[in-house]
Short mmCIF file of C-alpha atoms and ligand atoms in Angstrom, two decimals:
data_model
loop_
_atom_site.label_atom_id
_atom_site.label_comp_id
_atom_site.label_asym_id
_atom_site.label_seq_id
_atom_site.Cartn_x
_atom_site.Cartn_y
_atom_site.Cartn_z
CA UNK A 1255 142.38 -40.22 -92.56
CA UNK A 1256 145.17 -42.43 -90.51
CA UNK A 1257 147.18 -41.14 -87.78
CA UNK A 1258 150.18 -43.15 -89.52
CA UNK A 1259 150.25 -41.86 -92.69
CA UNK A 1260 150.10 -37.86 -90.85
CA UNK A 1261 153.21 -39.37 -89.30
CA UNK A 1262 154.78 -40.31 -92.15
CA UNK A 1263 153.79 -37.52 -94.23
CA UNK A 1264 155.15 -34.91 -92.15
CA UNK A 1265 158.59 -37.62 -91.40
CA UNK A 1266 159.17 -37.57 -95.07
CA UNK A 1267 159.42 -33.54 -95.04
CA UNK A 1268 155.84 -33.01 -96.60
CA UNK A 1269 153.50 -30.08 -95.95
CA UNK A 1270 150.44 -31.03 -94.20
CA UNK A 1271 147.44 -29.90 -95.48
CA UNK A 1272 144.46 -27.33 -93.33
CA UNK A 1273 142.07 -30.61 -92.97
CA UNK A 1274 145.01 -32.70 -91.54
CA UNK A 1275 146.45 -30.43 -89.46
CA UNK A 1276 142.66 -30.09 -87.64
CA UNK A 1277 142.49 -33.93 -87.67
CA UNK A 1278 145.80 -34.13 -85.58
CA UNK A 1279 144.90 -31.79 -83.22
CA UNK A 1280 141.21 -32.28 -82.61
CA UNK A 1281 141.97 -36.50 -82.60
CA UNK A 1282 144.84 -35.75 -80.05
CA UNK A 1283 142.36 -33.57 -77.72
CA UNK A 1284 139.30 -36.11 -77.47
CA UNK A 1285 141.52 -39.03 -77.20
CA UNK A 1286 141.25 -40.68 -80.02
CA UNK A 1287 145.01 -40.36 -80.97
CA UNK A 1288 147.27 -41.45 -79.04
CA UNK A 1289 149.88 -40.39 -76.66
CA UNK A 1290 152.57 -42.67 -78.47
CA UNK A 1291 151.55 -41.78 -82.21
CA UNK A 1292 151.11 -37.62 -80.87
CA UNK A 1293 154.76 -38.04 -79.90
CA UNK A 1294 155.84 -39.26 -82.83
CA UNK A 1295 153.95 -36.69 -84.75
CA UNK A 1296 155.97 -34.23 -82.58
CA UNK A 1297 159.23 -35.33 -82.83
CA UNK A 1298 158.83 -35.59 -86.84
CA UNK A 1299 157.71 -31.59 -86.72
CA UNK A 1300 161.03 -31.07 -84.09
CA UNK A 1301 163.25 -32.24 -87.35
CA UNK A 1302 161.03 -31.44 -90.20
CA UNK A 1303 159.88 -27.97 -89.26
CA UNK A 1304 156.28 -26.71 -90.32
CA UNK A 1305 155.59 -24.35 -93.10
CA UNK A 1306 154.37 -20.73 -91.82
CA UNK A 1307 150.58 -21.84 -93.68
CA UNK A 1308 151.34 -25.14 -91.66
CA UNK A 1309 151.78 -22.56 -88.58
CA UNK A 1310 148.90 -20.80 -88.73
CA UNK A 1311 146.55 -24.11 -89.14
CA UNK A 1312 148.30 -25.65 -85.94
CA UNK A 1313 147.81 -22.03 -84.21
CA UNK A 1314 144.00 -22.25 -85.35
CA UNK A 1315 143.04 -25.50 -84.71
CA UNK A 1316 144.59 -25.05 -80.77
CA UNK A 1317 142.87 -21.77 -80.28
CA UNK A 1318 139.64 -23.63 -81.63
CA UNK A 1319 140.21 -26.28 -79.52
CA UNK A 1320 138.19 -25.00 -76.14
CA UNK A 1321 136.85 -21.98 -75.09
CA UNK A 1322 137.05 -18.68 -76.86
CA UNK A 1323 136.79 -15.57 -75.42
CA UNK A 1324 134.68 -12.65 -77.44
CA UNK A 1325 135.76 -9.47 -77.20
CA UNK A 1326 133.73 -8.18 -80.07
CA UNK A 1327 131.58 -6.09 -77.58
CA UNK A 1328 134.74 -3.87 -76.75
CA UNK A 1329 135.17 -1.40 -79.32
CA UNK A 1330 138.56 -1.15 -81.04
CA UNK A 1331 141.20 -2.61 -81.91
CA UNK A 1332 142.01 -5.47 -78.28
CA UNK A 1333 145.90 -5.56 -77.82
CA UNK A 1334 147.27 -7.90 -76.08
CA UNK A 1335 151.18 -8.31 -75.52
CA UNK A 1336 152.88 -11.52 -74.10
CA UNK A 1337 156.26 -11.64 -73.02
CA UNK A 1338 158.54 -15.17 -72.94
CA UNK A 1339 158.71 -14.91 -69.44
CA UNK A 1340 161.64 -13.38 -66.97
CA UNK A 1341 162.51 -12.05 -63.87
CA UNK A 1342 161.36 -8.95 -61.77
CA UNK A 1343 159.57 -8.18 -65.52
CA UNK A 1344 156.94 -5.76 -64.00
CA UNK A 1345 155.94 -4.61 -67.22
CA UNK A 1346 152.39 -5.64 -67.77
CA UNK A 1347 151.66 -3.80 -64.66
CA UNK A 1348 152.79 -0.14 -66.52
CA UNK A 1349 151.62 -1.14 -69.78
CA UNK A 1350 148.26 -1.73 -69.57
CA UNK A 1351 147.68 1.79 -67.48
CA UNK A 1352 150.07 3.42 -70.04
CA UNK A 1353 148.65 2.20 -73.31
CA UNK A 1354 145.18 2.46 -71.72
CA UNK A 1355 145.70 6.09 -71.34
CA UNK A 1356 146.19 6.69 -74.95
CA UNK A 1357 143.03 5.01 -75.96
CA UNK A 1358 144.00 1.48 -76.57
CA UNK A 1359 141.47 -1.10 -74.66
CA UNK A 1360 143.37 -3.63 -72.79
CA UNK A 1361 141.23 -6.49 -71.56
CA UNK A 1362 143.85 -8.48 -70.24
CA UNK A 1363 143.94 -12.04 -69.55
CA UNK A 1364 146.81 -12.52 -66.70
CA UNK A 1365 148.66 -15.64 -64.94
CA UNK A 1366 150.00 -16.52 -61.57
CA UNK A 1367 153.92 -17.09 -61.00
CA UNK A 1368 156.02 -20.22 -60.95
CA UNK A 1369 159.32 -20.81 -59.71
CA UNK A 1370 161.87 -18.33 -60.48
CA UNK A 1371 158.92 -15.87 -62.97
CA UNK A 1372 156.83 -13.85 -61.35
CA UNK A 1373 152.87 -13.46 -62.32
CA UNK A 1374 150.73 -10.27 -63.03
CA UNK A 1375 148.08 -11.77 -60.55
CA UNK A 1376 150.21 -12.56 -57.73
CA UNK A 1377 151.51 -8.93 -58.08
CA UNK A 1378 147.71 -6.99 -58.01
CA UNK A 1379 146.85 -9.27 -55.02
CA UNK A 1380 149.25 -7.91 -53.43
CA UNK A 1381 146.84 -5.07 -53.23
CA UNK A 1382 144.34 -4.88 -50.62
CA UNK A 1383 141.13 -5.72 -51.57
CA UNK A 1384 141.93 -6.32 -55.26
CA UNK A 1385 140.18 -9.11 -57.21
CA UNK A 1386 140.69 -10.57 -60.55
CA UNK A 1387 137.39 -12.71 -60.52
CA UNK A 1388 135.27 -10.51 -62.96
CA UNK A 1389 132.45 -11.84 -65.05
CA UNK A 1390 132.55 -11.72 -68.42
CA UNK A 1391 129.81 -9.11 -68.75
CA UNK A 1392 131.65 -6.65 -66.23
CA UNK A 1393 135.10 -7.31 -67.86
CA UNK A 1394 133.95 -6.16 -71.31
CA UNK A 1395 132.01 -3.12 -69.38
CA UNK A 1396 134.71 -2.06 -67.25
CA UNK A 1397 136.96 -2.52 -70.45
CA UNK A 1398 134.60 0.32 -72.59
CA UNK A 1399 134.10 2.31 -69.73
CA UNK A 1400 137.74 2.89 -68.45
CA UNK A 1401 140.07 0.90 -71.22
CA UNK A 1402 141.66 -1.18 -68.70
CA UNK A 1403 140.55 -4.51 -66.89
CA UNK A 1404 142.73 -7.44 -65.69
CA UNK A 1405 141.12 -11.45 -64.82
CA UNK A 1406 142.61 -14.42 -63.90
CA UNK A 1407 142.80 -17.31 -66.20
CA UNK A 1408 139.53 -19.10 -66.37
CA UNK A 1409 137.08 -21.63 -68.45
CA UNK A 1410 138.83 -24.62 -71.06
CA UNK A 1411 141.32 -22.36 -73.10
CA UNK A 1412 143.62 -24.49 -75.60
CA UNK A 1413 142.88 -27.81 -74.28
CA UNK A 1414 145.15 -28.63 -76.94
CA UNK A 1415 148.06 -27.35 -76.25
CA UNK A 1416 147.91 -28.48 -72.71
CA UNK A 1417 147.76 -31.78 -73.50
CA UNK A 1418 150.35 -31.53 -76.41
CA UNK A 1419 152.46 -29.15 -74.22
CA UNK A 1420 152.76 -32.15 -71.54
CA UNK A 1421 153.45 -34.36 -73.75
CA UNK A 1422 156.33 -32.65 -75.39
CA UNK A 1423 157.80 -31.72 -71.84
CA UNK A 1424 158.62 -35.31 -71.20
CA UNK A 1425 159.48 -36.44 -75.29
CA UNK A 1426 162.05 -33.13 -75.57
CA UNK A 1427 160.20 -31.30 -78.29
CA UNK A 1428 159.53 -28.47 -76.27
CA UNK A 1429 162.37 -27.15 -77.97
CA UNK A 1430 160.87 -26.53 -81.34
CA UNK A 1431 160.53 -22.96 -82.92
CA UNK A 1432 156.89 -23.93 -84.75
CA UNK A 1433 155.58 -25.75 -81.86
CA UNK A 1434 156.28 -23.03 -79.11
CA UNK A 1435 155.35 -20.39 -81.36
CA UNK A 1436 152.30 -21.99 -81.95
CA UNK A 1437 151.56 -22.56 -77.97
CA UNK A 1438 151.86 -19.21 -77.63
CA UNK A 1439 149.97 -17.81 -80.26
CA UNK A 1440 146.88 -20.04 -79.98
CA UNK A 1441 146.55 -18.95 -76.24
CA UNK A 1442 146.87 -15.10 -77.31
CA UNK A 1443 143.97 -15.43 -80.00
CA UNK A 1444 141.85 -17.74 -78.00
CA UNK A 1445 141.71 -14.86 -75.22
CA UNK A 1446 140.57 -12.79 -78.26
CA UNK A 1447 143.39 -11.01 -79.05
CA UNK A 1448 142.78 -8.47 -82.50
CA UNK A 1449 146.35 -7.25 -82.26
CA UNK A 1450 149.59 -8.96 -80.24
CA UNK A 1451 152.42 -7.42 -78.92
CA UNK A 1452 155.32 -9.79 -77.99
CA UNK A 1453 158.49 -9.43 -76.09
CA UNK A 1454 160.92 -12.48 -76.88
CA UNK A 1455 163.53 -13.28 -73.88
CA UNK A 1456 166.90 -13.82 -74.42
CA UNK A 1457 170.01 -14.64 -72.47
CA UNK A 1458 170.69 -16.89 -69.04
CA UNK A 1459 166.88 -16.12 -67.61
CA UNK A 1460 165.03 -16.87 -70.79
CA UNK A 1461 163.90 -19.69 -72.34
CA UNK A 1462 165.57 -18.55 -75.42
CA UNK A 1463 169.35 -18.62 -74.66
CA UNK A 1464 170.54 -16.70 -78.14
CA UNK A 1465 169.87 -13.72 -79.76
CA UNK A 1466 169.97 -16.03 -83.42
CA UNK A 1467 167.05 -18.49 -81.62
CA UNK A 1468 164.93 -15.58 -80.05
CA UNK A 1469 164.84 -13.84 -83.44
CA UNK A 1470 163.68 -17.22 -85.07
CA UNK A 1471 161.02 -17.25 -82.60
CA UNK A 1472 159.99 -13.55 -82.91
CA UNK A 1473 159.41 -14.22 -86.63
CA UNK A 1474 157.59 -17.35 -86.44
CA UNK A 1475 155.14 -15.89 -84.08
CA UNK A 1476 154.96 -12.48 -85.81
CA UNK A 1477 154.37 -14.95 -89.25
CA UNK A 1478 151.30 -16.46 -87.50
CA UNK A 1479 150.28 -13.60 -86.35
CA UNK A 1480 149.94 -11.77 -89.63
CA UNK A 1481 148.99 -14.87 -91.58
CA UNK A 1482 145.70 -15.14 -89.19
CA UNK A 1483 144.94 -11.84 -89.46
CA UNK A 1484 146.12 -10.35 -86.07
CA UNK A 1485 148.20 -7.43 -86.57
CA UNK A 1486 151.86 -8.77 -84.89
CA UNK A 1487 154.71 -7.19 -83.63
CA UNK A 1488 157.71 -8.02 -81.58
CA UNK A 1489 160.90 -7.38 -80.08
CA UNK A 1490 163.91 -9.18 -78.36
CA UNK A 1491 165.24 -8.12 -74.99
CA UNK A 1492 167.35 -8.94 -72.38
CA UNK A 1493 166.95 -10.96 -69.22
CA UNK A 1494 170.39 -12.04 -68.65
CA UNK A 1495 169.91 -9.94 -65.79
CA UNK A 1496 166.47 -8.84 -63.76
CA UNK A 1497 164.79 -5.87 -65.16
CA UNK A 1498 164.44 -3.01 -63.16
CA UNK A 1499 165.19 -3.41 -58.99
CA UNK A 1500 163.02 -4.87 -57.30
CA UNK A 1501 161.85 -8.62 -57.59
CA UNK A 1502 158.53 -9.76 -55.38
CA UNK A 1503 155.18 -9.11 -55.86
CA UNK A 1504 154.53 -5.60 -53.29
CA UNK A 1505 158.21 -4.83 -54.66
CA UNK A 1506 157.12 -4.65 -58.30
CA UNK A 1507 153.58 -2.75 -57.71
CA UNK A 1508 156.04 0.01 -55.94
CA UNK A 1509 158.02 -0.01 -58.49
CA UNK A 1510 155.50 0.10 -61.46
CA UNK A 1511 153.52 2.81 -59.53
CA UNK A 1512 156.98 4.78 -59.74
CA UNK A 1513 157.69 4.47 -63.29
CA UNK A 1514 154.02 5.51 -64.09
CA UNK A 1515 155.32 8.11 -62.22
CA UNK A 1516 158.15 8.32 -64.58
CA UNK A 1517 160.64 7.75 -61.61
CA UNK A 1518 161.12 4.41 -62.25
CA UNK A 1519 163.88 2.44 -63.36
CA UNK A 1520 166.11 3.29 -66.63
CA UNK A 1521 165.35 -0.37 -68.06
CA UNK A 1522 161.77 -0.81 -67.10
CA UNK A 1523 161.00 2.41 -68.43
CA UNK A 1524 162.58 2.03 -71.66
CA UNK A 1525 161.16 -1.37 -72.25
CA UNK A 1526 157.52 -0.20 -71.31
CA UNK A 1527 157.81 2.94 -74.02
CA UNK A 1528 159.35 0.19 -76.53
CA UNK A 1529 156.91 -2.17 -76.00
CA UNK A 1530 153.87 0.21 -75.42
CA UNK A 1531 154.63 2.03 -78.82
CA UNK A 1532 154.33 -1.18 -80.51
CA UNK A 1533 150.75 -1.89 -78.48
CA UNK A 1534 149.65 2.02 -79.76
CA UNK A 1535 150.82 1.46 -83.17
CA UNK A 1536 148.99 -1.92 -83.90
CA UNK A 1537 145.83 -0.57 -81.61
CA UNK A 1538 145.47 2.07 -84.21
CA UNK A 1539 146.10 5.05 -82.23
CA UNK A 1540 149.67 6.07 -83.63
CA UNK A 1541 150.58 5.62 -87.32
CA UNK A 1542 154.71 5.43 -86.34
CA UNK A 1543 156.86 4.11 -83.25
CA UNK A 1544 157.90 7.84 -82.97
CA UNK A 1545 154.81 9.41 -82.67
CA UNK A 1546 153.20 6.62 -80.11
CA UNK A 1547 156.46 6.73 -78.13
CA UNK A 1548 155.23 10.79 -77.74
CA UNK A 1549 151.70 10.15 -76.42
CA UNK A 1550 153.18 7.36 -73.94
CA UNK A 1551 155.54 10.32 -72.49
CA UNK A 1552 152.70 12.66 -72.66
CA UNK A 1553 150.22 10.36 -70.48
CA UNK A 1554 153.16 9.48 -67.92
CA UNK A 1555 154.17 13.56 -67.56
CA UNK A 1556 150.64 14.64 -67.11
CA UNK A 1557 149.37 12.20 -64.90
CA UNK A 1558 146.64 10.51 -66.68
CA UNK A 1559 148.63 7.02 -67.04
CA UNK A 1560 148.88 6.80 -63.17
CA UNK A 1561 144.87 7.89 -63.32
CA UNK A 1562 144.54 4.81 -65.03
CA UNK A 1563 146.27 2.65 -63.06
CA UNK A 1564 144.05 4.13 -60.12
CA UNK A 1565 140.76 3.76 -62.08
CA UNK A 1566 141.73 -0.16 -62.48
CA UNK A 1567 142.17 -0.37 -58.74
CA UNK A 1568 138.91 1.44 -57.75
CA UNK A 1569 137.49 -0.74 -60.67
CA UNK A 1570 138.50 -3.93 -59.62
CA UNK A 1571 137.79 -3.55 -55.04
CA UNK A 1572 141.25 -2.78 -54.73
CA UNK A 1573 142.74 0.90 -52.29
CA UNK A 1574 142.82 3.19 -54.81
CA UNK A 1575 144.94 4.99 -52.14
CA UNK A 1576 147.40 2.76 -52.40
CA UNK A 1577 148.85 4.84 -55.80
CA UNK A 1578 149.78 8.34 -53.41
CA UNK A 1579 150.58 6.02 -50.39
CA UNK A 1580 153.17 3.52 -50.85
CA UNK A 1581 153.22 1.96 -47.46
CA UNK A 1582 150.09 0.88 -47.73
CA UNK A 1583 151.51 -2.23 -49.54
CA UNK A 1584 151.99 -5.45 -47.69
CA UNK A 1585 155.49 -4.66 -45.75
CA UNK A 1586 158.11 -7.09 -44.78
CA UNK A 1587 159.32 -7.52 -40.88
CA UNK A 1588 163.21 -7.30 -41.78
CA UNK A 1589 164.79 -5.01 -43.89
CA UNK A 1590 168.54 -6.44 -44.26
CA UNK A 1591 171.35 -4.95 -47.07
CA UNK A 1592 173.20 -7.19 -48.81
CA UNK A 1593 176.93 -5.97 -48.64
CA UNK A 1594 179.73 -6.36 -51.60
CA UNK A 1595 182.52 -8.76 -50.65
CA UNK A 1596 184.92 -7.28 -52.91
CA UNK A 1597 185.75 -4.24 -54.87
CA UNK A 1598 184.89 -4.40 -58.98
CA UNK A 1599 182.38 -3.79 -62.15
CA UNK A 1600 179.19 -6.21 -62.23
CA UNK A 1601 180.30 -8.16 -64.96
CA UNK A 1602 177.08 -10.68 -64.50
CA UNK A 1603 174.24 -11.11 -62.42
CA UNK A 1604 172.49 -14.12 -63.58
CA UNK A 1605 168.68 -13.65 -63.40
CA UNK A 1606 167.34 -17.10 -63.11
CA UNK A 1607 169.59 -17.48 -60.07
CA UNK A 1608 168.24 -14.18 -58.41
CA UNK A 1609 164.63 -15.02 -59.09
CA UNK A 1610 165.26 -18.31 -57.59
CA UNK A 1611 166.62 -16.34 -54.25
CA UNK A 1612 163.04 -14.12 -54.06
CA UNK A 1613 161.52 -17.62 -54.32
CA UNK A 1614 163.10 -18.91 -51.33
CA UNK A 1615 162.33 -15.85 -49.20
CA UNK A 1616 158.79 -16.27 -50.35
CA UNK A 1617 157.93 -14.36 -53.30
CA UNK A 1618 157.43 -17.12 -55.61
CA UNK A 1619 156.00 -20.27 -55.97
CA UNK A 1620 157.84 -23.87 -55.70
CA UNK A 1621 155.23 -25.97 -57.24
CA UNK A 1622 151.95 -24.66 -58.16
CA UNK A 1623 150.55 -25.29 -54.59
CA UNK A 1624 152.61 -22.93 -52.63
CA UNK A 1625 151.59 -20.03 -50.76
CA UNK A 1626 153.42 -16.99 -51.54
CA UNK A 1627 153.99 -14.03 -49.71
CA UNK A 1628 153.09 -10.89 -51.08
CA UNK A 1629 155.10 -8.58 -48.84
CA UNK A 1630 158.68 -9.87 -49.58
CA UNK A 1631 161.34 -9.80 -52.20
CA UNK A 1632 164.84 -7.87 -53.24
CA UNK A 1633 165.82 -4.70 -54.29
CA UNK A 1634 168.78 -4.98 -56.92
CA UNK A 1635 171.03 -1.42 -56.29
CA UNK A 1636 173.70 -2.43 -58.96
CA UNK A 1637 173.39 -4.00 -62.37
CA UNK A 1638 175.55 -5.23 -65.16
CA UNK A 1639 178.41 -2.95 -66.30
CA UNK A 1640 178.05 -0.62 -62.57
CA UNK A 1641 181.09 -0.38 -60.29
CA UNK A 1642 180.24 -1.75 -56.47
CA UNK A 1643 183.17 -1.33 -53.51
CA UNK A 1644 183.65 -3.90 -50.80
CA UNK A 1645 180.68 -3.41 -48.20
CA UNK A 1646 178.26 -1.27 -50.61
CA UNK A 1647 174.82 -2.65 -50.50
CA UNK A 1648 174.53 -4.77 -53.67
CA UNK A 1649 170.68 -5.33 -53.19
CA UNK A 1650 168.65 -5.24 -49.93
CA UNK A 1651 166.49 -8.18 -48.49
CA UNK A 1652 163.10 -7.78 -47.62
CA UNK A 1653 161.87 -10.62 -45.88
CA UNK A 1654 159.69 -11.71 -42.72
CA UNK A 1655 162.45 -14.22 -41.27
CA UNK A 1656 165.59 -13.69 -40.31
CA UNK A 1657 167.37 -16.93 -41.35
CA UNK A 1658 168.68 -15.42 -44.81
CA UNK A 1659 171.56 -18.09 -45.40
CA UNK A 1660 170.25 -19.31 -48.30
CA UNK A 1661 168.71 -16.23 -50.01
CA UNK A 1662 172.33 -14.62 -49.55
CA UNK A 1663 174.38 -17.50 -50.66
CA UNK A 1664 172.07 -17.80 -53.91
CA UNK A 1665 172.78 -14.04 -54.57
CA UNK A 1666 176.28 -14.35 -54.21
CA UNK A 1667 176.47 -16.78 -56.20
CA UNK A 1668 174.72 -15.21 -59.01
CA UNK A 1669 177.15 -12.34 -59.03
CA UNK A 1670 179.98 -11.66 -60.97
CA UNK A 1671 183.04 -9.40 -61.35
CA UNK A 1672 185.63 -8.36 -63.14
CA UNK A 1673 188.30 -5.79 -62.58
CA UNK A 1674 188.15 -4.02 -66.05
CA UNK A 1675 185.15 -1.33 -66.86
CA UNK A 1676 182.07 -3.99 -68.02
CA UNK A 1677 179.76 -2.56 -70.55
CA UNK A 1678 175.89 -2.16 -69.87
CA UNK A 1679 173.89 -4.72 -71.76
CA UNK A 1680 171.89 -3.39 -74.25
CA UNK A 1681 168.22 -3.90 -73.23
CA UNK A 1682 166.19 -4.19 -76.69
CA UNK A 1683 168.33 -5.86 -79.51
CA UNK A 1684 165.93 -5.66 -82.40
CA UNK A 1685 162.52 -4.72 -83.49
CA UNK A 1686 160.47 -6.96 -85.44
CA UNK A 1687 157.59 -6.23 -87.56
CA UNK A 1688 157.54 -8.58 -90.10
N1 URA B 1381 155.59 -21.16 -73.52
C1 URA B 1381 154.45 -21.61 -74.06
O1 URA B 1381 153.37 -21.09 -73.77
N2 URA B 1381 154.49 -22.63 -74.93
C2 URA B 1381 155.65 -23.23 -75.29
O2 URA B 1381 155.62 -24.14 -76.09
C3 URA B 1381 156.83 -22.75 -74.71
C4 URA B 1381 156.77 -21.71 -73.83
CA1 CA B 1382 161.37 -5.39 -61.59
#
């Protein structure tokens, strides 16, 4: 087989076959293809599109490419959900104790933050005594015993699509539906994935800017998904705006140990029941949305969803205390409101922009050196469609300097109004299950 006539097959509009699509990608990951040829593989896919059989191969061969995690020693069905990325999204951090609590094992595979996104790790570190560094051995234990571990990214995962994802970032075929779908998905099956749950971004603070390109996404991946026999589900949501209030890594454990609670906020709630019906239903535990959106309100009125959260804590050397004792979280020096300078409805409040102003306090991560701090962040008060008067707090600051200048102006900035009533955006836009 030749490199060049791959290229020219797939530049012509023809369908790859299994055998080629494993020569590409295993050539491209030893070396012996070539940056220049793997581009112009990559740009030919950009125009041509794959086929979804043409998917799954490309899916497989990157999951195959490294290290595989095996999960087979956990019994049932291993969900896993991924979202596109966003702002303030503290959802991992209720779903895995919620879904957990109904009898779904969640062995999940987490990430730290970057930039203006926030990471699942960077949020448990924040508390004290909490490690992600688990052996395989105990993370499969801890996983039967109590349904619910979380570890750090670790060992040669998708060598493939790190390469290839490098590569595209600098030949502008990131931008493909098959090729991102197929990032994605190889990572969620290589980390042994049976079942995948995925929330596709859209608006201003997602990589998907439209509701018409998110849904293309949401049906590729949900096409690889079922064609490689993991059960696939998805859904499209907002993040035109932050969800929930609070944004920064002590922030969003308070605020996920509240909506476990079930005093959390209206949009994190909603998306974790949404989300988490999907995770019972393809774990096997619910046959309909309906009924798993029941148990997910049962386990978050009677407690045991919080309990699970707890039992992770305990599991993993964290203060277990921490769940009936909020202020034992890492706490900021200065506590400063942010005050309205005008009268009017939030007509925008662009989430990119916001996460970018928790960055700069500290919350997040420049490059992928920085240090963060745990202890600081904001806490939005208004959101889209709310009315705000001239001096109401429209978030407040928590932060351990006092030279906010930037922070503020970035906030402004990402704030808009309008003098006519502003509808609410509507959080989840459409369920997608095939
Ligand atoms: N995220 C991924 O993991 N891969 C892509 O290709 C794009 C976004
Ligand atoms: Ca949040």
């Amino acid at each position: 087989m030749r490199m060049v006539d791959l290229i020219e097959k797939k530049r012509d509009g023809h369908e790859l076959s299994t055998e080629e699509i494993r020569f590409i990608v295993s050539g491209y990951t030893n070396g012996e293809i070539a940056d220049y040829q793997m581009s112009s593989f990559l740009m030919a896919v950009f125009f041509q599109d794959m086929s979804e059989r043409e998917r799954a191969d490309l899916t497989m061969a990157m999951a195959e490419s490294g290290d595989q995690i095996d999960l087979s020693a956990i019994e049932g069905i291993k969900v896993d959900k991924h979202s596109t990325g966003g702002v303030g999204d503290t959802t991992t951090l209720v779903l895995g104790p919620l879904v957990a609590a109904c009898g779904v094992p969640v062995a999940k595979m987490s990430g730290r933050g970057l930039g203006h996104t926030g990471g699942t790790i960077d949020k448990l570190e924040a508390i004290d005594g909490f490690h992600v560094e688990l052996s395989t051995e105990n993370f499969i234990r801890q996983v039967n015993e109590h349904k619910l571990a979380v570890i750090g990214q670790s060992g040669n995962l998708t060598p493939a699509d790190k390469k290839m994802y490098s590569l595209r970032d600098v030949t502008a075929t990131v931008n493909s539906i098959p090729l991102i779908a197929s990032s994605i998905m190889s990572k969620k099956i290589a980390a042994g994935a049976d079942a995948i749950v995925l929330d596709v971004k859209t608006g201003e603070g997602a990589f998907m800017k439209t509701e018409e390109d998110a849904k293309k996404l949401a049906h590729a991946m949900v096409g690889i998904g079922n064609a490689t026999g993991r059960k696939t589900m998805a859904i499209i949501s907002d993040m035109s705006q932050p969800l929930g209030f609070a944004i920064g890594n002590a922030l969003e454990v308070k605020e996920a140990i509240e909506t476990l609670q079930g005093k959390g906020p209206e949009d994190l709630t909603e998306l974790c029941l949404v989300l988490g019906s999907q995770m019972v239903v393809v774990g096997g535990k619910a046959k309909t949305l309906e009924e798993a959106r029941a148990m997910l309100e049962g386990v978050i009125k009677d407690g045991s969803a919080l309990e699970a959260f707890r039992q992770l804590i305990e599991d993993q050397g964290g203060n277990p205390a921490v769940v009936d004792d909020l202020s034992l979280l890492p706490q900021a020096k200065f506590v400063t409101e942010l005050p309205a300078k005008q009268d009017g409805y939030i007509s925008y409040m662009e989430a990119d922009e916001i996460g970018t102003a928790a960055m700069v306090l500290g919350a997040g991560r420049a490059t992928k050196d920085s240090v963060i701090d745990l202890s600081v962040g904001l806490v939005l008060h208004k959101k889209v469609g709310d009315f705000v008067k001239k001096g109401e707090a429209l978030a407040t600051i928590y932060s351990n300097t006092q030279d906010l200048a930037e922070c503020q102006e970035m906030l402004y900035n990402s704030i808009e109004y309008s003098n006519e009533p502003v509808e609410a955006i509507q959080l989840v836009s459409a369920l997608i299950t095939d």
